Amino acid sequence: MAQVEGKNRDRISRRQVDKFAERRAQLAASALQTLAELGYARTSLREIAQNSEFSHGVLHYYFRDKVELITYCVRQYKADCVTRYDRIVVSADSADELGRSFGEAMAATLRDDAPMHRLWYDLRNQGLFEESFRADVLDIDQSLERMIWRVVSHYAELSGSPPTVSSGIAYAVFDGLFQQALLRYLTGREESVDELRSNTEQLMGQLVSRR
Amino acid sequence: MAQVEGKNRDRISRRQVDKFAERRAQLAASALQTLAELGYARTSLREIAQNSEFSHGVLHYYFRDKVELITYCVRQYKADCVTRYDRIVVSADSADELGRSFGEAMAATLRDDAPMHRLWYDLRNQGLFEESFRADVLDIDQSLERMIWRVVSHYAELSGSPPTVSSGIAYAVFDGLFQQALLRYLTGREESVDELRSNTEQLMGQLVSRR
DNA sequence: AGCACTTCTTGACAGTCGTCAAGAGTTTCT
DNA sequence: AGAAACTCTTGACGACTGTCAAGAAGTGCT
């Protein structure tokens, strides 16, 4: 009897927890959309609520405060993009093909997800000023570094030569490349998509010793 | 007589313009300090005034609005840093020496001017969201690209081999390197200063074909 | 149907923001 | 010295912010 009650309560509370988590995710999606549109400095809770189907008060029912909401958003963002290139790593049969696929994937996400990427750079920068985001930002940045390293090291394997740079350098270099392309793309220079593709391929070749 | 009056007025107004410009620069310096400390999102005009010796109302006497103030700040920032590496370019006698000086200069400015650099990245990102800063940000970014290219192309000359990358790639790569180092440095990892120095030297070698 | 609980809306709060006008204080010229 | 022009302070304005409490609306259970 007590057990049944316990089970029921578990089932109920689990369902509630699920619904709770679901709504959190839904609100975080609205928040991410707003942030990607306006940037951190211009995003308010009321604006986020207007991009959802709820009123502004509900945000404090699901999140303690603004910091928790944005932290949650950053974590959700991470889940989306940290495995972006893993598919092409396993499916590539040669170094050249991997280079091409990687360049193509970089170009594609620049074209399709530009607002999200500018948000990421914005939030990473907030981490340089505000202590509260720092841990999550660093965590994501390390995940991205590992993601890039999976590509580079596999490229090195396929080409039979070791990488000539460390994991940190490789990430910094491709990140810098992407950021420049993003800057150009968001100011209307659509050719930067193609430039990013070829620059990525070229640089990949130079970061692995060929002979 | 009319001429004398004209000359006098010119002299007067020139002096006034000078004083006016001087105070603008002074206030912009306070603004830059505040921005570097707090970041764009958390900097208010009252906060800027508190970091100066004036009250908040004076800012609207010297600047039309907040956008004009920050734009002016960005331009002032540019003048400071756009020739940062030019001295070492002319004074280097060999490629190796230039590589070392460049790495050392990067490391030094990371150590000494970290808050200013994080402000630059912050403002560059604002340009991705807010139309009003975009032109100045792009202008500065191009100046920085040329500054880096002066280093890289001179390095190539000294080493007798052509660069293997374009000006845009070279800037993107070193900028990415610096930004990663800044992220690490501002989170307390002081060893990133030395890492940046050696990474810069290493990468410089790889961006110029040696044989 | 009625009850308990969750979910959401509304409206208010204290505070901050950019902006500006009125006027005091200061400098400059005659 | 007095007038004119420049410089700066003060205090207010409307708008916006994050937060929260009161209670309405909705949901699921017995």
XYZ file of C-alpha atoms (C1' of nucleotides) in Angstrom:
482
model
C 0.000 0.000 0.000
C 2.694 2.388 0.976
C 4.681 0.963 -1.935
C 1.903 1.538 -4.389
C 1.516 5.048 -3.177
C 5.242 5.478 -3.546
C 5.192 4.137 -7.088
C 2.284 6.354 -7.968
C 3.963 9.334 -6.530
C 7.116 8.504 -8.422
C 5.227 8.071 -11.642
C 3.322 11.274 -11.087
C 6.286 13.309 -10.038
C 8.313 11.868 -12.896
C 5.606 12.900 -15.306
C 5.519 16.304 -13.691
C 9.249 16.558 -13.861
C 9.129 15.629 -17.523
C 6.489 18.232 -18.281
C 8.416 20.727 -16.236
C 11.618 19.977 -18.115
C 9.790 20.082 -21.404
C 8.443 23.545 -20.781
C 11.832 24.707 -19.610
C 13.290 23.530 -22.886
C 10.515 25.215 -24.810
C 11.043 28.528 -23.059
C 14.787 28.213 -23.471
C 14.242 27.772 -27.203
C 12.332 31.041 -27.295
C 15.093 32.648 -25.295
C 17.754 31.347 -27.671
C 15.844 32.680 -30.641
C 15.556 36.088 -29.021
C 19.205 36.142 -27.994
C 20.334 35.161 -31.469
C 18.225 37.973 -32.870
C 19.087 40.797 -30.475
C 22.280 39.781 -28.711
C 22.853 39.500 -24.990
C 22.887 43.224 -24.250
C 19.479 43.896 -25.771
C 17.563 40.805 -24.687
C 15.010 41.259 -21.889
C 12.756 38.722 -20.234
C 9.674 40.428 -21.612
C 11.093 40.218 -25.109
C 11.774 36.522 -24.651
C 8.229 35.971 -23.438
C 6.862 37.770 -26.473
C 8.744 35.310 -28.673
C 6.979 32.500 -26.809
C 3.285 31.824 -26.319
C 3.382 32.810 -22.665
C 3.531 35.945 -20.585
C 6.658 37.281 -18.968
C 5.809 36.119 -15.458
C 6.053 32.450 -16.349
C 9.796 32.690 -16.817
C 10.227 32.993 -13.068
C 8.104 29.939 -12.536
C 10.522 27.836 -14.555
C 13.786 29.649 -13.898
C 15.071 31.159 -10.692
C 16.384 34.272 -12.416
C 17.764 35.571 -15.672
C 21.186 34.078 -15.128
C 19.781 30.571 -14.681
C 17.717 30.953 -17.828
C 20.638 32.048 -19.944
C 22.925 29.425 -18.459
C 20.325 26.817 -19.358
C 20.162 28.252 -22.870
C 23.910 28.045 -23.285
C 23.877 24.405 -22.227
C 21.080 23.624 -24.642
C 22.994 25.334 -27.409
C 25.973 23.171 -26.668
C 24.070 19.934 -27.123
C 23.067 21.079 -30.587
C 26.440 21.815 -32.036
C 29.089 19.835 -30.262
C 28.719 16.811 -32.511
C 28.216 18.802 -35.691
C 31.125 17.287 -37.607
C 31.193 13.800 -36.118
C 29.135 12.271 -38.922
C 31.529 13.381 -41.619
C 34.488 12.100 -39.622
C 33.261 8.515 -39.659
C 31.971 8.606 -43.217
C 35.074 9.982 -44.892
C 37.283 7.465 -46.715
C 40.236 9.671 -47.586
C 41.947 12.768 -46.280
C 40.891 14.765 -49.312
C 37.283 13.776 -48.875
C 37.357 14.640 -45.198
C 38.887 17.994 -46.018
C 36.165 18.708 -48.541
C 33.346 17.561 -46.249
C 34.713 19.606 -43.369
C 34.975 22.713 -45.494
C 31.492 22.120 -46.803
C 30.077 21.609 -43.305
C 31.720 24.797 -42.057
C 30.336 26.722 -45.012
C 26.875 25.224 -44.546
C 26.569 26.103 -40.874
C 27.841 29.599 -41.608
C 25.109 30.003 -44.193
C 22.326 28.359 -42.165
C 23.079 29.158 -38.525
C 24.783 32.527 -38.652
C 22.609 34.193 -35.959
C 23.240 31.293 -33.585
C 26.961 31.534 -34.115
C 27.074 35.248 -33.438
C 25.174 34.525 -30.245
C 27.786 31.990 -29.225
C 30.575 34.496 -29.706
C 28.560 37.065 -27.815
C 28.005 34.766 -24.864
C 31.590 33.550 -24.864
C 32.590 37.186 -24.555
C 30.171 37.782 -21.706
C 32.068 35.054 -19.925
C 35.135 37.293 -20.068
C 33.262 39.935 -18.050
C 30.736 38.078 -15.953
C 31.859 35.377 -13.585
C 28.508 33.583 -13.663
C 28.708 32.316 -17.238
C 32.388 31.550 -17.218
C 32.279 27.899 -16.212
C 29.717 26.926 -18.820
C 31.429 28.924 -21.530
C 34.758 27.276 -20.835
C 33.128 23.873 -20.778
C 31.542 24.397 -24.179
C 34.715 25.842 -25.605
C 36.629 22.753 -24.574
C 33.971 20.551 -26.132
C 34.311 22.467 -29.367
C 38.073 22.094 -29.235
C 37.696 18.337 -28.868
C 35.210 18.299 -31.736
C 37.657 20.066 -34.025
C 40.461 17.809 -32.871
C 38.494 14.700 -33.826
C 38.351 16.073 -37.355
C 41.997 17.130 -37.524
C 43.440 13.999 -35.972
C 41.343 11.765 -38.173
C 42.448 13.785 -41.172
C 46.022 13.174 -40.101
C 45.377 9.449 -39.803
C 43.836 9.253 -43.251
C 46.705 11.185 -44.784
C 49.308 9.079 -43.010
C 51.121 12.042 -41.474
C 50.945 13.458 -37.947
C 49.345 16.825 -37.222
C 51.870 19.625 -36.938
C 49.864 21.567 -34.382
C 48.348 20.939 -30.990
C 44.664 20.553 -30.354
C 44.470 24.059 -28.927
C 46.133 25.662 -31.931
C 43.953 23.757 -34.363
C 40.789 24.928 -32.638
C 42.003 28.512 -32.349
C 42.874 28.613 -36.023
C 39.605 27.246 -37.358
C 37.631 29.285 -34.876
C 39.397 32.421 -36.033
C 38.704 31.504 -39.625
C 35.043 30.969 -38.897
C 34.661 34.155 -36.937
C 36.130 36.247 -39.726
C 33.848 34.572 -42.227
C 30.876 35.206 -39.945
C 31.744 38.873 -39.665
C 31.871 39.177 -43.426
C 28.765 37.081 -44.009
C 26.631 39.046 -41.569
C 27.627 42.271 -43.246
C 26.173 41.071 -46.507
C 29.195 39.507 -48.176
C 27.683 36.187 -49.173
C 30.807 35.121 -51.010
C 32.413 34.556 -47.627
C 30.600 31.208 -47.521
C 32.657 29.948 -50.437
C 35.778 31.604 -49.107
C 35.352 29.838 -45.793
C 34.997 26.510 -47.577
C 38.217 26.853 -49.541
C 40.140 28.483 -46.689
C 39.170 25.622 -44.416
C 40.326 23.008 -46.911
C 43.583 24.830 -47.529
C 44.405 25.326 -43.886
C 43.584 21.754 -43.013
C 46.226 20.656 -45.468
C 48.782 22.958 -43.912
C 48.155 21.802 -40.380
C 49.131 18.247 -41.219
C 52.602 17.558 -42.536
C 52.389 16.101 -46.021
C 55.252 14.543 -47.875
C 38.807 95.133 -39.925
C 36.437 92.479 -41.059
C 39.511 90.423 -41.793
C 40.899 90.896 -38.333
C 37.600 89.938 -36.838
C 37.595 86.900 -39.065
C 41.114 85.937 -38.001
C 40.261 86.433 -34.388
C 37.158 84.351 -34.701
C 39.142 81.647 -36.414
C 41.768 81.664 -33.733
C 39.151 81.652 -31.017
C 37.047 78.978 -32.519
C 40.145 76.891 -33.225
C 41.174 77.155 -29.606
C 37.663 76.304 -28.558
C 37.591 73.401 -30.938
C 40.864 72.176 -29.486
C 39.595 72.390 -25.927
C 36.387 70.789 -27.024
C 38.231 67.961 -28.719
C 40.510 67.590 -25.721
C 37.612 67.132 -23.333
C 35.950 64.717 -25.723
C 39.103 62.638 -25.713
C 39.300 62.820 -21.937
C 35.727 61.669 -21.516
C 36.214 58.961 -24.105
C 39.165 57.699 -22.102
C 36.945 57.384 -19.059
C 34.383 55.618 -21.195
C 36.967 53.195 -22.549
C 38.145 52.399 -19.057
C 34.592 51.711 -17.936
C 33.807 49.623 -21.003
C 36.950 47.556 -20.571
C 35.984 46.946 -16.974
C 32.298 46.145 -17.334
C 31.718 45.270 -20.971
C 29.273 46.874 -23.353
C 26.129 45.359 -21.856
C 26.762 46.688 -18.357
C 28.197 50.123 -19.111
C 25.921 53.110 -18.486
C 26.546 56.791 -18.992
C 26.309 57.429 -15.271
C 28.937 54.786 -14.638
C 31.216 56.385 -17.194
C 30.747 59.791 -15.583
C 31.647 58.331 -12.198
C 34.928 57.132 -13.672
C 35.595 60.702 -14.775
C 35.714 63.908 -12.767
C 32.438 65.179 -14.171
C 28.756 64.553 -13.724
C 26.650 62.474 -16.048
C 24.967 65.409 -17.788
C 28.193 66.604 -19.379
C 28.356 63.606 -21.646
C 25.470 65.008 -23.655
C 27.254 68.280 -23.969
C 30.171 66.609 -25.728
C 28.417 63.723 -27.435
C 25.059 63.676 -29.171
C 24.092 60.324 -27.683
C 25.483 57.091 -26.379
C 26.113 55.681 -29.817
C 28.264 58.636 -30.815
C 30.244 58.336 -27.594
C 30.960 54.660 -28.067
C 31.739 55.096 -31.732
C 34.226 57.777 -30.773
C 35.719 55.414 -28.200
C 36.121 52.673 -30.752
C 37.928 55.031 -33.084
C 40.218 56.182 -30.302
C 40.954 52.590 -29.423
C 41.942 51.948 -32.988
C 44.551 54.666 -33.055
C 46.221 53.062 -30.062
C 46.686 49.596 -31.384
C 46.793 49.620 -35.134
C 50.518 50.238 -35.290
C 51.381 48.005 -32.380
C 53.777 45.739 -34.285
C 55.173 48.180 -36.809
C 58.239 48.981 -34.758
C 59.373 45.374 -34.588
C 58.800 44.947 -38.313
C 61.360 47.565 -39.242
C 63.841 46.626 -36.535
C 64.031 42.904 -37.237
C 67.073 41.695 -39.161
C 66.104 38.085 -39.722
C 62.989 36.001 -40.011
C 63.742 34.201 -36.774
C 64.186 37.445 -34.920
C 60.965 38.840 -36.340
C 59.141 35.680 -35.320
C 60.480 35.967 -31.797
C 59.696 39.675 -31.504
C 56.202 39.153 -32.837
C 55.519 36.330 -30.415
C 56.916 38.425 -27.596
C 54.805 41.438 -28.567
C 51.640 39.331 -28.730
C 52.414 37.851 -25.327
C 53.176 41.264 -23.852
C 49.954 42.891 -24.978
C 48.004 39.893 -23.765
C 49.575 40.306 -20.347
C 49.328 44.097 -20.205
C 46.179 45.030 -22.104
C 43.870 42.081 -21.544
C 40.814 44.147 -20.503
C 41.163 46.363 -23.568
C 41.326 43.338 -25.832
C 38.234 41.752 -24.356
C 36.491 45.063 -24.941
C 37.515 45.001 -28.577
C 36.072 41.541 -29.044
C 32.939 42.628 -27.244
C 32.468 45.659 -29.458
C 33.280 43.747 -32.618
C 30.499 41.383 -31.647
C 28.081 44.220 -31.025
C 28.712 45.146 -34.627
C 27.207 41.805 -35.601
C 23.947 42.830 -33.937
C 23.782 46.597 -34.111
C 23.999 48.328 -37.433
C 25.335 51.550 -35.932
C 28.781 50.235 -34.942
C 29.271 48.041 -37.961
C 31.115 50.438 -40.232
C 33.689 51.409 -37.614
C 34.180 47.852 -36.491
C 34.811 46.671 -40.034
C 37.181 49.540 -40.611
C 39.231 48.679 -37.554
C 39.200 45.005 -38.379
C 40.622 45.721 -41.806
C 43.303 47.911 -40.272
C 44.241 45.084 -37.962
C 44.360 42.687 -40.876
C 46.757 45.009 -42.694
C 48.840 45.346 -39.542
C 49.204 41.575 -39.272
C 49.931 41.311 -42.963
C 52.802 43.752 -42.662
C 54.356 41.392 -40.155
C 53.688 38.217 -42.126
C 54.788 39.531 -45.504
C 57.963 41.014 -44.055
C 58.645 37.709 -42.339
C 58.259 36.037 -45.710
C 60.681 38.496 -47.295
C 63.282 37.950 -44.617
C 62.998 34.188 -44.923
C 63.156 34.305 -48.694
C 59.968 32.323 -49.233
C 56.472 33.516 -50.117
C 53.599 33.337 -47.629
C 51.406 30.309 -48.156
C 48.239 32.044 -47.004
C 46.297 35.131 -47.905
C 46.167 38.245 -45.783
C 42.672 37.342 -44.580
C 43.678 33.861 -43.468
C 46.781 35.123 -41.697
C 44.764 37.638 -39.700
C 42.021 35.141 -38.897
C 44.561 32.622 -37.672
C 46.502 34.931 -35.379
C 43.320 36.556 -34.161
C 41.907 33.154 -33.258
C 45.122 32.297 -31.484
C 45.026 35.502 -29.499
C 41.393 35.180 -28.569
C 41.878 31.688 -27.200
C 44.868 32.869 -25.198
C 42.833 35.794 -23.886
C 40.040 33.494 -22.787
C 42.495 31.363 -20.871
C 44.418 34.302 -19.443
C 41.326 36.056 -18.138
C 40.242 32.894 -16.377
C 43.406 32.873 -14.364
C 45.665 30.689 -16.476
C 48.724 32.889 -16.599
C 50.763 30.291 -18.448
C 48.739 31.149 -21.542
C 51.024 34.151 -22.016
C 53.960 31.859 -22.670
C 51.825 29.508 -24.708
C 50.721 32.366 -26.926
C 54.324 33.382 -27.485
C 55.436 29.938 -28.621
C 52.253 29.222 -30.569
C 52.660 32.477 -32.447
C 56.246 31.712 -33.361
C 55.366 28.200 -34.447
C 52.424 29.218 -36.576
C 54.332 32.022 -38.232
C 56.810 29.459 -39.454
C 54.057 27.300 -40.867
C 52.361 30.113 -42.738
C 55.457 30.758 -44.817
C 56.809 27.980 -47.001
C 60.293 27.054 -45.892
C 62.612 24.862 -47.807
C -18.931 17.769 -8.516
C -15.579 19.240 -5.610
C -10.970 19.306 -4.103
C -5.936 19.794 -4.354
C -2.341 20.936 -7.102
C -0.009 22.855 -11.020
C 0.427 26.348 -14.329
C -0.025 30.868 -16.020
C -1.484 35.986 -16.109
C -1.691 40.341 -14.335
C -0.156 44.200 -12.188
C 2.776 46.313 -9.243
C 7.514 47.289 -6.962
C 11.949 49.519 -6.829
C 15.584 50.486 -9.537
C 18.143 51.889 -13.704
C 18.447 53.672 -18.204
C 19.210 57.590 -21.922
C 17.892 62.094 -22.536
C 17.136 66.843 -21.838
C 16.003 71.475 -19.958
C 16.936 75.043 -16.584
C 20.110 77.371 -14.577
C 24.522 77.993 -11.857
C 29.350 78.563 -12.469
C 33.305 79.814 -15.182
C 35.961 81.924 -18.747
C 36.720 85.352 -22.276
C 36.389 89.512 -24.494
C 35.528 94.506 -24.713
C 33.280 95.947 -14.597
C 29.906 94.065 -17.287
C 28.231 91.406 -21.173
C 28.532 87.319 -23.814
C 29.750 82.790 -24.528
C 31.099 78.487 -22.952
C 31.035 74.707 -19.542
C 29.077 71.947 -16.161
C 25.566 70.394 -12.456
C 21.227 69.250 -10.953
C 17.014 67.228 -11.133
C 13.453 65.601 -13.611
C 10.900 62.855 -17.536
C 9.224 58.601 -19.499
C 10.544 54.197 -20.694
C 12.388 49.985 -19.539
C 14.459 46.429 -16.428
C 14.288 41.988 -13.204
C 11.563 40.373 -9.709
C 7.686 38.887 -7.169
C 3.060 38.330 -5.030
C -1.888 37.636 -5.660
C -4.966 35.293 -7.773
C -7.202 33.404 -12.089
C -7.289 29.417 -15.126
C -6.419 24.839 -15.993
C -5.591 19.836 -14.794
C -6.210 15.484 -12.685
C -7.879 12.884 -8.924
C -11.496 10.775 -5.924
